[in-house]
Coordinates of C-alpha atoms in Angstrom, one line a residue:
M1 CA -2.7 -12.7 -63.1
L2 CA 0.2 -10.3 -61.7
N3 CA -1.8 -7.3 -61.7
S4 CA -3.9 -9.2 -59.3
F5 CA -1.7 -10.5 -57.0
N6 CA 0.0 -7.1 -56.9
N7 CA -3.9 -6.2 -55.6
M8 CA -3.7 -9.2 -53.0
S9 CA -0.7 -8.2 -51.7
F10 CA -1.7 -4.4 -51.2
F11 CA -4.4 -5.8 -49.2
F12 CA -2.8 -8.0 -47.2
L13 CA -0.3 -5.3 -46.5
L14 CA -3.4 -3.0 -45.9
Y15 CA -4.9 -5.6 -43.2
I16 CA -1.5 -6.2 -41.4
N17 CA -1.1 -2.5 -40.9
T18 CA -4.8 -2.4 -39.6
V19 CA -4.1 -4.7 -36.9
R20 CA -0.9 -3.5 -35.7
E21 CA -2.6 -0.7 -35.4
L22 CA -4.9 -2.4 -32.9
G23 CA -2.0 -2.2 -30.2
K24 CA 1.3 -2.7 -29.3
V25 CA 3.6 -5.2 -27.8
F26 CA 5.6 -5.0 -24.2
K27 CA 7.8 -7.3 -23.2
D28 CA 6.9 -7.5 -19.6
S29 CA 9.2 -9.5 -16.5
I30 CA 5.8 -10.8 -15.5
H31 CA 3.6 -10.7 -17.5
G32 CA 5.4 -11.7 -20.4
H33 CA 4.1 -10.6 -23.8
V34 CA 1.3 -7.6 -22.9
E35 CA -0.4 -6.0 -25.8
L36 CA -2.0 -2.6 -24.8
H37 CA -4.5 -0.3 -26.7
P38 CA -3.5 2.4 -29.7
L39 CA -4.6 5.0 -27.0
L40 CA -2.8 3.8 -23.9
V41 CA 0.3 3.6 -25.8
K42 CA -0.5 7.0 -26.8
I43 CA -0.6 8.1 -23.2
I44 CA 2.5 6.2 -22.5
D45 CA 3.9 8.2 -25.0
T46 CA 4.3 11.6 -22.9
P47 CA 6.7 13.2 -20.7
Q48 CA 4.2 12.9 -18.1
F49 CA 4.2 9.2 -18.3
Q50 CA 8.1 8.8 -18.8
R51 CA 8.2 10.8 -15.2
L52 CA 7.8 7.3 -14.0
R53 CA 10.6 5.7 -15.1
N54 CA 13.0 7.5 -12.5
I55 CA 10.1 6.7 -9.4
K56 CA 11.4 3.3 -7.7
Q57 CA 8.7 1.5 -6.8
L58 CA 9.9 0.7 -3.5
G59 CA 12.1 4.2 -2.8
G60 CA 14.6 3.4 -0.6
G61 CA 14.1 0.2 -0.9
Y62 CA 16.6 -0.5 -3.5
L63 CA 19.4 1.2 -1.1
V64 CA 18.8 -1.7 0.7
Y65 CA 17.7 -4.3 -1.4
P66 CA 19.9 -4.5 -4.8
G67 CA 17.3 -6.1 -6.6
A68 CA 14.7 -4.1 -5.5
S69 CA 15.5 -1.7 -9.0
H70 CA 11.6 -1.5 -10.4
N71 CA 10.0 1.5 -11.2
R72 CA 6.6 3.2 -11.2
F73 CA 6.9 2.7 -14.8
E74 CA 6.5 -1.4 -15.3
H75 CA 3.9 -1.3 -12.9
S76 CA 1.4 1.2 -14.3
L77 CA 1.8 -1.1 -17.3
G78 CA 1.1 -4.8 -15.7
V79 CA -1.9 -3.1 -14.2
A80 CA -3.4 -1.5 -17.1
Y81 CA -3.0 -5.4 -19.0
L82 CA -4.3 -6.4 -15.6
A83 CA -7.3 -4.3 -15.6
G84 CA -8.1 -5.7 -19.3
V85 CA -8.1 -9.2 -18.7
L86 CA -10.1 -8.8 -15.6
A87 CA -12.7 -6.5 -17.2
K88 CA -12.1 -8.7 -20.6
T89 CA -12.8 -12.2 -18.9
L90 CA -16.1 -10.8 -16.3
Q91 CA -17.8 -9.9 -20.0
E92 CA -17.2 -13.2 -21.5
N93 CA -18.4 -15.1 -18.4
Q94 CA -21.6 -12.9 -17.7
P95 CA -22.9 -11.1 -20.8
E96 CA -25.8 -10.3 -18.8
L97 CA -23.6 -7.2 -17.4
K98 CA -23.6 -5.7 -20.6
I99 CA -20.0 -4.7 -20.4
T100 CA -18.5 -2.7 -23.3
V101 CA -15.8 -2.0 -25.4
R102 CA -15.8 1.3 -23.8
D103 CA -16.2 -0.2 -19.9
I104 CA -13.4 -1.6 -20.9
L105 CA -10.8 1.1 -22.6
C106 CA -12.0 3.2 -19.4
V107 CA -10.6 1.0 -16.7
Q108 CA -7.6 0.2 -18.6
I109 CA -6.8 4.1 -19.3
A110 CA -6.9 4.3 -15.0
G111 CA -5.3 1.0 -14.5
L112 CA -2.0 2.8 -16.4
C113 CA -2.5 6.3 -14.8
H114 CA -3.4 5.5 -11.1
D115 CA 0.1 6.3 -10.1
L116 CA 0.6 9.3 -12.3
G117 CA 1.1 11.6 -8.8
H118 CA 4.2 9.6 -7.4
G119 CA 6.2 11.8 -5.6
P120 CA 10.2 10.7 -5.7
F121 CA 11.0 7.6 -4.2
S122 CA 7.0 6.3 -4.6
H123 CA 5.2 6.3 -0.7
L124 CA 8.1 8.6 0.9
F125 CA 7.3 11.3 -1.0
D126 CA 3.6 11.3 0.2
Q127 CA 4.1 10.1 3.7
M128 CA 7.1 11.2 4.8
F129 CA 8.1 14.1 3.2
I130 CA 4.9 16.0 2.7
D131 CA 4.0 15.0 6.2
Q132 CA 7.0 16.9 7.6
A133 CA 6.9 19.7 5.0
C134 CA 3.7 20.8 5.1
E135 CA 2.0 19.8 7.9
N136 CA -1.8 19.5 8.0
E137 CA -2.0 20.1 4.6
D138 CA -4.8 16.8 3.1
W139 CA -2.5 15.9 0.3
T140 CA -2.0 12.7 -1.3
H141 CA -0.5 10.8 -4.4
E142 CA -4.2 10.0 -5.8
K143 CA -5.6 13.8 -5.7
A144 CA -2.4 14.5 -7.7
S145 CA -3.2 11.3 -10.1
L146 CA -6.0 12.7 -10.9
E147 CA -4.6 16.6 -11.5
M148 CA -1.9 14.9 -13.8
F149 CA -3.5 12.9 -15.3
R150 CA -6.4 16.2 -16.6
Y151 CA -2.8 17.9 -17.4
L152 CA -1.6 15.1 -19.6
V153 CA -5.3 14.4 -21.3
H154 CA -4.8 18.9 -22.0
E155 CA -1.0 19.3 -22.8
N156 CA -1.5 16.2 -25.4
N157 CA -4.4 17.4 -27.0
L158 CA -5.9 13.6 -26.1
K159 CA -10.0 14.7 -26.0
P160 CA -10.0 14.0 -30.1
E161 CA -7.4 10.6 -29.7
M162 CA -10.4 9.6 -27.5
K163 CA -13.6 10.3 -28.9
K164 CA -11.8 8.5 -32.4
C165 CA -11.7 5.5 -30.2
G166 CA -15.0 5.7 -29.2
L167 CA -15.3 7.5 -26.1
N168 CA -17.9 9.6 -24.9
I169 CA -16.4 12.9 -24.3
K170 CA -18.0 16.0 -23.2
D171 CA -16.2 19.5 -22.8
D172 CA -18.2 22.3 -21.0
Q173 CA -20.1 23.7 -24.0
E174 CA -21.5 20.2 -25.0
D175 CA -22.7 19.4 -21.7
K176 CA -24.9 22.8 -21.9
E177 CA -26.3 22.0 -25.5
D178 CA -26.9 18.4 -24.0
D179 CA -28.9 19.7 -21.3
Q180 CA -31.4 21.9 -23.7
E181 CA -31.7 19.1 -26.2
N182 CA -33.0 17.0 -22.5
K183 CA -35.5 19.5 -22.4
K184 CA -36.6 20.1 -25.7
D185 CA -36.6 15.9 -25.3
D186 CA -38.8 16.1 -21.9
Q187 CA -41.4 18.4 -23.4
E188 CA -41.8 16.0 -26.4
D189 CA -42.5 13.0 -24.4
K190 CA -44.7 14.1 -21.9
K191 CA -46.7 15.7 -25.6
D192 CA -46.2 11.9 -26.7
D193 CA -48.1 10.2 -23.8
Q194 CA -49.6 7.7 -25.9
E195 CA -46.7 6.2 -27.8
D196 CA -45.8 3.1 -26.7
K197 CA -43.7 1.5 -23.7
K198 CA -41.7 -0.1 -25.9
G199 CA -40.0 3.1 -27.2
E200 CA -40.4 4.8 -24.1
Q201 CA -37.9 2.3 -22.9
E202 CA -35.3 2.7 -26.0
D203 CA -35.4 6.7 -25.6
K204 CA -34.6 5.6 -21.4
K205 CA -31.6 3.8 -22.9
D206 CA -30.5 6.2 -25.5
D207 CA -30.5 8.7 -22.9
Q208 CA -28.9 6.9 -20.1
E209 CA -25.7 6.3 -22.7
D210 CA -25.9 9.5 -23.5
E211 CA -25.8 10.3 -19.6
E212 CA -22.1 8.3 -19.3
D213 CA -19.3 10.7 -19.6
D214 CA -16.6 8.4 -20.4
L215 CA -13.6 11.0 -18.9
V216 CA -15.8 11.6 -15.9
F217 CA -15.6 7.9 -15.1
I218 CA -11.7 7.9 -15.7
E219 CA -11.6 10.5 -13.3
E220 CA -13.3 8.7 -10.8
L221 CA -11.6 5.1 -11.2
L222 CA -8.5 6.7 -10.1
G223 CA -9.7 8.9 -6.8
K224 CA -13.1 9.6 -5.3
P225 CA -16.3 10.8 -6.7
L226 CA -16.0 14.0 -8.1
K227 CA -18.9 15.7 -6.4
E228 CA -19.4 14.2 -3.0
N229 CA -22.5 15.2 -1.0
K230 CA -21.9 15.1 2.7
N231 CA -26.2 14.2 2.7
V232 CA -25.9 11.0 0.9
S233 CA -26.3 8.6 2.5
K234 CA -23.8 5.3 1.9
A235 CA -26.4 3.3 -0.1
D236 CA -27.4 6.3 -2.6
W237 CA -24.7 5.9 -5.3
P238 CA -22.6 8.8 -5.4
Y239 CA -20.9 8.0 -9.0
K240 CA -21.7 10.0 -12.2
G241 CA -19.6 7.9 -14.7
R242 CA -21.6 4.6 -14.6
K243 CA -24.7 3.7 -12.9
V244 CA -25.3 1.7 -10.0
E245 CA -26.0 -1.4 -11.9
K246 CA -21.4 -0.8 -13.1
S247 CA -20.9 -0.6 -10.0
F248 CA -18.4 -3.2 -9.7
L249 CA -16.3 -1.7 -12.3
Y250 CA -15.3 0.5 -9.7
E251 CA -13.1 -2.9 -7.9
I252 CA -11.6 -3.5 -10.5
V253 CA -8.0 -0.9 -10.2
S254 CA -8.7 -0.1 -6.3
N255 CA -11.3 -2.3 -4.3
K256 CA -11.8 0.5 -1.8
L257 CA -13.8 -2.5 0.1
N258 CA -11.1 -4.9 0.6
G259 CA -7.8 -3.9 -1.3
I260 CA -8.2 -6.8 -3.7
D261 CA -7.7 -5.7 -7.4
V262 CA -5.8 -5.6 -10.2
D263 CA -3.1 -3.0 -8.5
T264 CA -2.6 -5.5 -5.9
F265 CA -2.5 -8.5 -7.6
D266 CA 0.3 -7.0 -10.0
Y267 CA 3.0 -4.9 -7.0
V268 CA 2.7 -8.4 -4.9
A269 CA 3.6 -10.5 -8.1
R270 CA 6.4 -8.0 -9.4
D271 CA 7.9 -7.0 -5.7
C272 CA 8.5 -10.6 -4.8
H273 CA 10.0 -11.1 -8.2
H274 CA 12.8 -8.4 -7.9
L275 CA 13.1 -9.0 -4.2
G276 CA 13.4 -12.9 -4.0
I277 CA 10.4 -13.4 -2.2
K278 CA 8.8 -16.8 -3.0
N279 CA 4.9 -15.7 -3.4
N280 CA 2.0 -18.1 -3.7
F281 CA -0.9 -16.2 -5.2
D282 CA -2.3 -16.7 -7.9
H283 CA -3.8 -14.2 -10.1
L284 CA -4.4 -16.0 -13.2
R285 CA -6.1 -18.6 -10.9
Y286 CA -8.5 -15.4 -9.5
F287 CA -9.1 -13.8 -12.6
K288 CA -10.7 -17.8 -13.6
F289 CA -13.2 -18.3 -10.8
A290 CA -13.8 -14.2 -10.4
R291 CA -18.1 -13.4 -11.1
V292 CA -20.2 -10.0 -9.8
V293 CA -22.5 -11.2 -7.4
K294 CA -25.2 -9.3 -5.4
V295 CA -25.3 -8.9 -1.9
D296 CA -28.6 -8.8 0.7
K297 CA -29.8 -5.2 1.4
D298 CA -26.8 -3.9 -0.7
P299 CA -27.9 -2.3 -4.6
R300 CA -24.6 -1.9 -6.0
K301 CA -23.0 -5.2 -7.6
H302 CA -19.4 -6.7 -6.0
I303 CA -16.7 -9.0 -7.9
G304 CA -16.7 -12.0 -5.4
S305 CA -14.7 -15.4 -6.1
R306 CA -15.7 -18.6 -5.4
D307 CA -15.4 -20.4 -1.9
K308 CA -12.7 -22.4 -2.3
E309 CA -11.1 -20.1 -3.2
I310 CA -10.4 -18.3 0.4
W311 CA -6.9 -19.6 0.5
N312 CA -6.0 -18.3 -2.8
L313 CA -6.5 -14.7 -1.2
Y314 CA -5.0 -15.5 1.9
N315 CA -1.7 -16.6 -0.1
M316 CA -2.0 -12.8 -1.4
F317 CA -2.3 -11.5 1.8
H318 CA 0.3 -13.4 3.1
S319 CA 2.9 -12.1 0.3
R320 CA 1.7 -8.9 0.7
N321 CA 2.4 -9.4 4.8
L322 CA 5.8 -10.7 4.2
L323 CA 6.4 -7.1 1.7
Y324 CA 5.3 -5.0 4.5
R325 CA 7.3 -6.5 7.1
E326 CA 10.6 -7.4 5.0
V327 CA 10.4 -4.5 3.1
C328 CA 8.9 -1.3 3.6
H329 CA 8.3 -2.2 7.5
H330 CA 12.4 -3.5 7.5
E331 CA 14.6 -2.2 10.0
V332 CA 16.9 -1.0 7.8
T333 CA 14.0 1.9 6.8
N334 CA 16.6 4.8 8.5
V335 CA 17.7 4.5 4.7
Q336 CA 13.9 6.1 3.8
I337 CA 14.3 8.0 7.0
M338 CA 17.8 9.5 6.1
I339 CA 16.2 10.4 2.8
K340 CA 13.4 12.2 4.1
D341 CA 16.0 14.2 6.0
A342 CA 18.2 14.9 2.8
L343 CA 14.9 16.2 1.5
L344 CA 13.3 18.2 4.0
K345 CA 17.0 20.4 4.4
A346 CA 17.2 20.8 0.6
N347 CA 13.5 22.0 -0.2
I348 CA 14.2 25.6 -0.1
H349 CA 17.0 25.5 -1.9
T350 CA 15.9 23.3 -4.4
M351 CA 13.4 24.7 -7.0
F352 CA 11.5 23.6 -10.3
K353 CA 9.6 26.0 -12.8
D354 CA 6.0 26.4 -13.1
K355 CA 4.1 26.9 -16.4
D356 CA 4.4 30.3 -15.7
G357 CA 8.2 30.8 -15.5
H358 CA 8.3 31.0 -11.5
L359 CA 10.5 29.4 -9.1
L360 CA 8.8 26.5 -6.9
T361 CA 10.3 25.1 -4.0
L362 CA 10.6 20.9 -3.6
S363 CA 7.2 20.6 -1.8
A364 CA 5.0 23.3 -3.1
A365 CA 6.3 21.8 -6.6
K366 CA 3.3 19.2 -5.9
D367 CA 0.6 21.9 -6.7
D368 CA 1.4 23.1 -10.0
M369 CA 1.9 20.0 -12.6
E370 CA 4.1 21.3 -15.2
A371 CA 7.0 22.0 -12.0
Y372 CA 5.6 18.5 -10.6
T373 CA 6.7 16.8 -14.0
K374 CA 10.0 17.3 -13.3
V375 CA 10.5 15.9 -9.4
T376 CA 11.3 12.4 -9.5
D377 CA 14.3 10.6 -7.9
Q378 CA 17.1 12.2 -9.5
V379 CA 16.4 15.0 -6.8
T380 CA 18.9 13.3 -4.8
E381 CA 21.3 13.6 -7.6
K382 CA 21.0 16.5 -8.3
I383 CA 21.7 17.1 -4.2
L384 CA 24.7 15.7 -4.4
Q385 CA 26.2 17.2 -7.6
S386 CA 25.1 21.1 -5.6
S387 CA 27.7 22.8 -4.3
G388 CA 27.6 26.1 -1.7
E389 CA 26.2 26.0 1.4
A390 CA 23.1 26.2 0.7
R391 CA 22.7 22.2 0.8
K392 CA 25.5 21.1 2.9
D393 CA 24.0 19.6 5.9
S394 CA 21.3 17.7 2.6
R395 CA 24.8 16.3 0.9
M396 CA 26.3 15.2 4.4
I397 CA 23.3 13.0 4.8
L398 CA 22.9 11.5 1.3
E399 CA 26.8 11.0 1.8
R400 CA 26.6 9.1 4.8
I401 CA 23.5 7.0 2.6
M402 CA 26.5 5.9 0.7
K403 CA 29.1 5.3 3.1
R404 CA 26.4 3.2 5.4
D405 CA 26.7 4.9 7.6
L406 CA 23.1 4.9 8.7
Y407 CA 20.9 5.9 11.5
K408 CA 20.5 3.4 14.3
L409 CA 17.5 1.6 15.1
V410 CA 17.9 2.2 19.5
G411 CA 13.9 1.1 20.4
E412 CA 10.5 -0.7 19.4
A413 CA 7.7 -0.9 21.1
K414 CA 3.8 -2.5 20.3
T415 CA 0.7 -2.0 20.9
I416 CA -0.2 -4.4 24.2
I417 CA -3.8 -6.1 22.5
E418 CA -4.9 -7.3 25.1
R419 CA -5.3 -3.6 26.6
L420 CA -6.3 -2.3 23.8
K421 CA -9.2 -4.5 23.5
E422 CA -9.9 -2.6 27.0
Q423 CA -9.7 0.7 25.4
L424 CA -12.4 -0.9 22.7
K425 CA -14.8 -2.1 24.6
D426 CA -16.3 1.2 25.3
D427 CA -16.7 1.3 21.0
L428 CA -18.3 -2.3 20.9
T429 CA -21.6 -3.5 20.6
L430 CA -23.0 -6.0 23.4
E431 CA -22.8 -8.5 21.0
E432 CA -19.3 -8.2 19.7
L433 CA -18.0 -7.6 23.3
E434 CA -19.8 -11.2 24.2
E435 CA -17.7 -12.6 21.0
I436 CA -14.6 -10.7 22.2
M437 CA -14.9 -12.5 25.6
N438 CA -15.4 -15.5 24.3
G439 CA -12.3 -15.4 22.2
T440 CA -14.6 -16.0 18.6
L441 CA -13.6 -12.2 18.0
E442 CA -9.9 -11.2 18.5
V443 CA -10.2 -7.4 17.8
V444 CA -13.2 -5.6 16.3
V445 CA -11.7 -2.5 14.1
R446 CA -14.3 -0.8 12.1
E447 CA -13.5 3.1 10.7
T448 CA -14.4 5.5 13.4
Q449 CA -11.6 3.4 15.8
V450 CA -8.6 3.3 13.5
K451 CA -9.2 7.1 13.3
K452 CA -9.2 6.8 17.4
Y453 CA -6.5 5.1 18.1
K454 CA -4.4 6.2 15.0
L455 CA -0.5 6.2 15.5
K456 CA 0.0 10.0 14.5
G457 CA -1.5 11.5 16.9
K458 CA 0.1 9.3 19.7
V459 CA 3.5 9.6 17.3
K460 CA 3.4 13.6 17.7
D461 CA 3.0 13.5 21.6
L462 CA 5.7 10.6 22.1
K463 CA 7.8 13.4 20.4
Q464 CA 7.6 16.2 22.4
Q465 CA 7.9 13.9 25.5
L466 CA 11.3 12.9 23.4
K467 CA 12.0 16.8 23.2
T468 CA 12.0 17.1 26.5
V469 CA 15.5 15.3 27.3
L470 CA 17.3 17.7 25.0
P471 CA 18.7 21.5 26.5
S472 CA 16.7 24.1 25.8
G473 CA 18.7 25.2 22.9
E474 CA 18.8 21.9 21.1
Q475 CA 15.1 21.2 21.2
K476 CA 13.8 23.2 17.7
K477 CA 16.8 20.5 16.1
A478 CA 15.1 17.5 18.1
N479 CA 14.5 16.0 14.2
D480 CA 18.6 16.4 14.3
Y481 CA 19.1 13.9 17.2
F482 CA 15.8 11.2 16.6
E483 CA 13.1 10.3 14.6
A484 CA 9.6 8.1 15.7
V485 CA 8.2 5.6 13.2
P486 CA 5.0 4.8 13.5
I487 CA 4.4 1.3 11.8
Q488 CA 0.1 0.2 11.7
E489 CA -1.2 -2.8 10.2
V490 CA -4.2 -3.1 9.1
K491 CA -7.8 -5.3 9.8
D492 CA -8.3 -8.8 8.2
P493 CA -9.4 -7.8 4.5
I494 CA -11.5 -11.4 4.4
E495 CA -13.6 -10.0 6.8
Y496 CA -14.9 -7.7 3.6
T497 CA -14.3 -10.2 1.1
Y498 CA -17.9 -12.0 -0.6
F499 CA -18.0 -15.6 -2.1
Y500 CA -20.0 -17.5 -4.1
D501 CA -20.4 -20.8 -3.9
K502 CA -21.2 -23.6 -7.2
K503 CA -25.2 -24.5 -6.4
N504 CA -26.1 -20.4 -6.5
P505 CA -23.5 -17.9 -8.2
Q506 CA -25.2 -15.1 -8.3
R507 CA -25.5 -15.0 -5.0
G508 CA -22.6 -13.2 -2.7
F509 CA -22.1 -14.0 0.9
T510 CA -19.0 -13.4 3.4
M511 CA -16.7 -16.4 5.4
P512 CA -16.4 -15.6 9.2
R513 CA -13.0 -16.5 9.9
N514 CA -14.4 -19.3 12.3
K515 CA -15.7 -21.5 9.7
V516 CA -12.4 -21.2 7.3
S517 CA -10.0 -22.1 9.7
N518 CA -8.8 -22.1 13.7
F519 CA -5.1 -21.6 12.6
L520 CA -5.8 -18.5 11.5
P521 CA -3.5 -15.2 12.4
E522 CA -5.5 -14.3 16.0
C523 CA -5.0 -10.7 15.1
F524 CA -4.5 -8.3 12.1
W525 CA -4.1 -4.7 13.5
E526 CA -0.3 -4.3 14.8
Q527 CA 0.9 -1.3 15.6
T528 CA 4.2 -0.4 16.4
I529 CA 6.7 2.5 17.1
R530 CA 10.3 2.5 16.4
L531 CA 13.0 4.7 17.5
Y532 CA 16.4 5.7 15.8
W533 CA 18.8 7.5 17.0
K534 CA 20.6 9.8 14.2
K535 CA 23.0 11.1 15.6
K536 CA 26.9 10.1 15.3
E537 CA 27.4 12.0 19.3
E538 CA 25.4 9.9 21.7
T539 CA 25.5 12.1 24.6
Y540 CA 21.6 12.1 25.1
K541 CA 20.9 8.9 23.2
D542 CA 20.5 6.9 27.0
S543 CA 18.5 9.5 28.1
T544 CA 16.0 9.7 25.2
I545 CA 15.9 6.1 25.2
E546 CA 15.0 6.0 28.8
K547 CA 12.1 8.4 28.3
F548 CA 10.7 6.3 25.3
E549 CA 10.4 3.2 27.4
K550 CA 8.7 5.2 30.5
W551 CA 6.6 6.3 27.6
C552 CA 5.2 3.1 26.1
K553 CA 5.0 2.0 29.7
D554 CA 2.1 4.8 30.1
N555 CA 0.8 4.9 26.8
K556 CA 0.0 0.3 26.6
F557 CA 2.8 -0.1 24.4
E558 CA 5.2 -3.4 25.3
V559 CA 9.1 -2.0 24.0
T560 CA 10.0 -5.4 22.4
F561 CA 13.4 -3.8 21.5
N562 CA 15.9 -2.0 22.8
S563 CA 19.2 -0.7 22.4
P564 CA 21.5 -1.4 25.8
P565 CA 22.6 1.6 27.9
N566 CA 25.6 1.1 28.7
E567 CA 28.2 -1.3 25.9
A568 CA 30.7 -1.4 29.0
S569 CA 28.0 -3.3 30.9
T570 CA 27.6 -5.9 27.9
S571 CA 31.1 -6.7 27.1
A572 CA 31.8 -7.5 31.1
S573 CA 28.4 -10.1 30.8
A574 CA 30.3 -11.6 27.8
S575 CA 33.3 -12.3 29.2
T576 CA 31.8 -13.8 32.2
S577 CA 29.8 -16.1 29.8
A578 CA 32.9 -17.0 27.8
S579 CA 34.1 -17.6 31.8
A580 CA 31.8 -20.4 32.1
S581 CA 32.0 -22.2 29.2
T582 CA 35.9 -22.6 30.0
S583 CA 34.9 -24.1 33.1
A584 CA 32.9 -26.8 31.8
P585 CA 34.1 -30.2 32.1
A586 CA 36.5 -31.5 30.3
T587 CA 34.6 -34.2 27.9
L588 CA 31.4 -32.7 27.5
Q589 CA 31.2 -28.7 27.2
Y590 CA 27.5 -27.6 27.8
T591 CA 25.6 -24.6 26.5
L592 CA 23.8 -22.0 28.6
A593 CA 20.6 -20.0 26.5
C594 CA 19.0 -17.7 28.1
S595 CA 15.6 -16.3 26.0
N596 CA 15.9 -13.1 28.8
Q597 CA 19.0 -11.4 28.7
S598 CA 17.8 -9.2 32.0
A599 CA 17.4 -12.1 34.2
C600 CA 20.3 -13.8 33.3
S601 CA 22.9 -10.7 34.8
A602 CA 26.4 -11.3 36.2
S603 CA 25.3 -12.1 39.9
H604 CA 23.0 -14.9 38.8
L605 CA 25.7 -16.4 36.6
T606 CA 28.3 -17.1 39.4
P607 CA 25.8 -20.2 40.9
L608 CA 25.2 -21.4 37.2
I609 CA 29.5 -21.3 36.9
Y610 CA 29.6 -23.5 40.2
L611 CA 27.2 -26.3 39.3
L612 CA 28.5 -26.6 35.6
A613 CA 32.4 -27.4 37.7
C614 CA 30.5 -30.0 39.7
L615 CA 29.3 -31.8 37.2
D616 CA 31.6 -34.4 35.8
A617 CA 32.1 -36.7 32.9
S618 CA 28.4 -38.8 32.6
P619 CA 26.2 -38.8 30.0
L620 CA 23.1 -36.8 29.3
H621 CA 21.3 -38.1 32.3
Y622 CA 22.0 -35.3 34.2
L623 CA 20.2 -32.5 32.0
P624 CA 16.8 -32.5 33.6
S625 CA 18.2 -32.1 36.9
L626 CA 20.5 -29.2 35.3
R627 CA 17.9 -27.5 34.1
S628 CA 15.8 -27.7 37.6
S629 CA 19.1 -26.8 39.5
L630 CA 19.8 -23.5 36.6
C631 CA 16.1 -22.3 37.5
S632 CA 16.4 -22.1 41.3
T633 CA 19.1 -19.7 40.7
L634 CA 16.9 -17.1 38.8
P635 CA 14.2 -15.7 40.4
Q636 CA 10.4 -16.1 38.7
C637 CA 11.7 -18.8 36.6
D638 CA 10.1 -21.3 34.7
D639 CA 12.5 -23.9 32.9
S640 CA 11.4 -22.6 29.4
R641 CA 14.0 -20.0 29.2
L642 CA 16.9 -22.4 29.5
D643 CA 17.6 -25.2 27.1
P644 CA 21.1 -26.3 27.8
E645 CA 22.4 -28.2 25.2
S646 CA 25.4 -30.6 24.7
T647 CA 27.4 -31.5 22.4
S648 CA 30.7 -33.8 22.1
R649 CA 33.7 -32.9 22.3

């Protein structure tokens, strides 16, 4: 009896250990207890992945928002988890899709590794630093993620582990052997013409499964098709990892069609949580209504949502827009510019060893994964702790950040939408143009138009114009004086989102915005340029601002903010306003609020003071006549620009 009990205990412990090997549980601040596959854990436990612990998700945003301390590490875990949840949900709800365990594991690996290529301070590195340090170089963090993933698999010998987990991984020698076997099979198939059709179909299925290389599939999920053919039309399927029947799998981690993917779901929820911003989007509800649908005249299958869920998706884009505006495009993004400037000045003086032991600069380290593994946010600490003249300028910028002596925002301008429409007319069809004129279509943006009117080229032109303000000897140092920052928001993503209805859940369709609501934003595309002044001395600041305003006027931009060129006039205006309030009657105080400060000059305030002095202590029935009298003193005035408010003393 005792022996049988011991045997049962042994098998029970063996069973428990087997269950534990199935996955590891992480406690996530957003998704709770998350269980990940053992292969994912092996990837996590590598130096290349652990590097993400030292890269802030929001870059320099942490220096503005104290709560933004989360890193790319936990975001990657969250994306891997959500990728598995969505893939398994589709597998359970639509068995006809034939989603396999291999499919799910590959999608999870891609979700886990999609951000491996990020540099110090995330997007600051690739969008700001590399853009200036390696001008005209076609490098993105997505390409680096693919290279880092390959390096991670090779350095940690993970191919055997992948095969143990059931993935179909081929090397070069196996590919050659498979090619020879396929040729032999083709010859045998030709000889066996009398074989029944059922057997032939089974052979084709087996051949198709043999053709699927899971490592190629994962790499394609991390980026573009590995072998793009420019002669292939959009209707053809460019990917090798999976056939077109499983095209929807490419939309789970990174949806290039509309941006509705698990990467977005996680960073919106995570960023909002750490920043204290309310997130009204419920990704778990989205999973409940997600289905793979077929779209007319499109051989590919897409992930769609129930038609009634459109407002849930708009909540997601609203939350994402809030993050862009309040964090990524916050006025204090000057901190990001200062970090970028510090990295630029320290670029050639900050070295990292490559795989051959050679020293590479900060900007060159991105091309060698051995060196790039060491490049994290800690590079700024390395600069601060350095000594000597080589990195003195870089240290001074970082020390200014520590003392909150930041660059000043001195100008901001936005595209005038009505004029932008006029510019777009040449690229629109007659039908689209008619919709614009009728007001049913506000702004139409195609990929060619985005490239044509991209802000990057305009900002370069602006910088060249601003340089002319400086003396010839200082023009080479223009980057030390000012910075022009482009901010471009995206088109309406719902325009490229597919939905289905309850009666026909297999067919996907798009929903025009005028059928959704008349209260939706009129424009989803906005271009903004901000001008920052870097120097403590302001010798050329006023003339630079004037040049900025002139350039904006010539290039159809409307200046929405500019720093007052003369602080003395500002103080004089303030003192005049103070005297106006003291001249008001003793028993009733009137406060003047002018929404157009340029119109409220001191010369116009004098008659306003006289009008206030003529008022007696009578009740509030004087307010309408006061508004009319005040308006008559201003040129081209309408009543909405003045708001006299009364408060009892």
